[in-house]
Amino acid sequence: YLGRHPEKPQDLAVKVLPFHMAERDPVLVERFFREAQIAMKIKSPHLVSVYDAREEQGLYYIVMEFVSGMSAGAYLKKTRASGLDEAEALQICIAATQGLIAAHGEGIIHRDVKPDNILVPLDSAGKLLFSAAKLADLGLARSEEHGNSLTGSQASMGTPGYMSPEQAMDARKCGKPADIFSMGACLYALLCGRPPFHGKAPMEVVMMTVNQPHEPLASLRPNVSPAVAALVERCLHKDPQYRFKDSDALLSGLKLCRSVLGKPAAEQSRAVEELRGRQVIRESAPQPHFNELTIESGARPRRPHLLRAHLRQGFRAHLRHPPAPESSRTPRPARGRPGAIQKVRRRTAPHLRL
């Protein structure tokens, strides 16, 4: 609802929890207020501000900043359904990523980053101010401290087409890389007019997100700059380890793409190499070149880029891995130690972990 401040000449947005939902699920009321309390802690010009949360005569509501303008999704549909100009799309995502950095700094994972949740305000002349875009709706967010959704367990899945594979499989355990995937999907949609995964039914879209590669950005929009295409491909990697390590790194990549727009091919190539060179695999997940063949009975190696998933009972997924290969080598006596058995070692690809 559109509200008015009783003492100041200021328009406000009022988010109301419906009566029937509050009566049916008291826990939802608690989460509704928790959303407001956490959102009030985050201060950023690129996040929609939350001012207050109250209850009057059984009506629960949150008072928020009113953004006079339209969402990036509405602007895309109204003006250029086939895709926005690269400079506009990059500016929108740069501003939204700055809001994402503020949320991540407070331990908040948004989980529903999409064009419809990016609000673009109007300037004094009535034109859309893309550099002041704001990320809205923390309703599906998850607090790393509390470890659950702020506004309800059933609303934690996000939006098919924009959510990451790991969020589709288990939204309760997804982390900050899921938001980076979604921001890349936003940029993809703003440039192409549709998300990287789409289908007739939500379940079909989710299964495509988990199991199938997306159509490359350059194939849908051949005139897109190589740097932007490389950044989108990095964000949409199915393995979270190979995306940007955090939202700050994503922001640096977006600004780099903006800086080389319209520049010669040599500068574009250097930007592409720099974007690809920023891939940092976390230290908590080392990738050795050698693995000792000491696989316990029933154990199976993890192959992140070959994961095959099927969904059961809604969005819950179970991963199935190929069986561990048997060693073709036989133990032989170690040199210098008669009768000793040498451990069998075999070379594996860098991505294979046992």
PDB file of C-alpha atoms in Angstrom, residues 23-24 30 62 67 127 136 149 159 176 288-289 328:
ATOM      1  CA  GLU A  23      -4.108 -16.276  12.254  1.00  0.00           C
ATOM      2  CA  ARG A  24      -3.159 -19.565  10.642  1.00  0.00           C
ATOM      3  CA  GLU A  30       7.562 -13.802  14.156  1.00  0.00           C
ATOM      4  CA  ILE A  62       6.107  -2.971   7.839  1.00  0.00           C
ATOM      5  CA  VAL A  67      10.521   4.224  -4.621  1.00  0.00           C
ATOM      6  CA  LYS A 127      13.732  10.005 -16.135  1.00  0.00           C
ATOM      7  CA  ALA A 136      14.163  -4.788  -2.813  1.00  0.00           C
ATOM      8  CA  SER A 149      13.928 -18.109   5.949  1.00  0.00           C
ATOM      9  CA  THR A 159      12.159 -17.787  -8.594  1.00  0.00           C
ATOM     10  CA  LYS A 176      26.198 -16.160  -0.963  1.00  0.00           C
ATOM     11  CA  PRO A 288      45.058 -32.364  -5.770  1.00  0.00           C
ATOM     12  CA  HIS A 289      46.641 -33.861  -8.890  1.00  0.00           C
ATOM     13  CA  SER A 328      44.066 -51.658 -12.932  1.00  0.00           C
TER      14      SER A 328
END
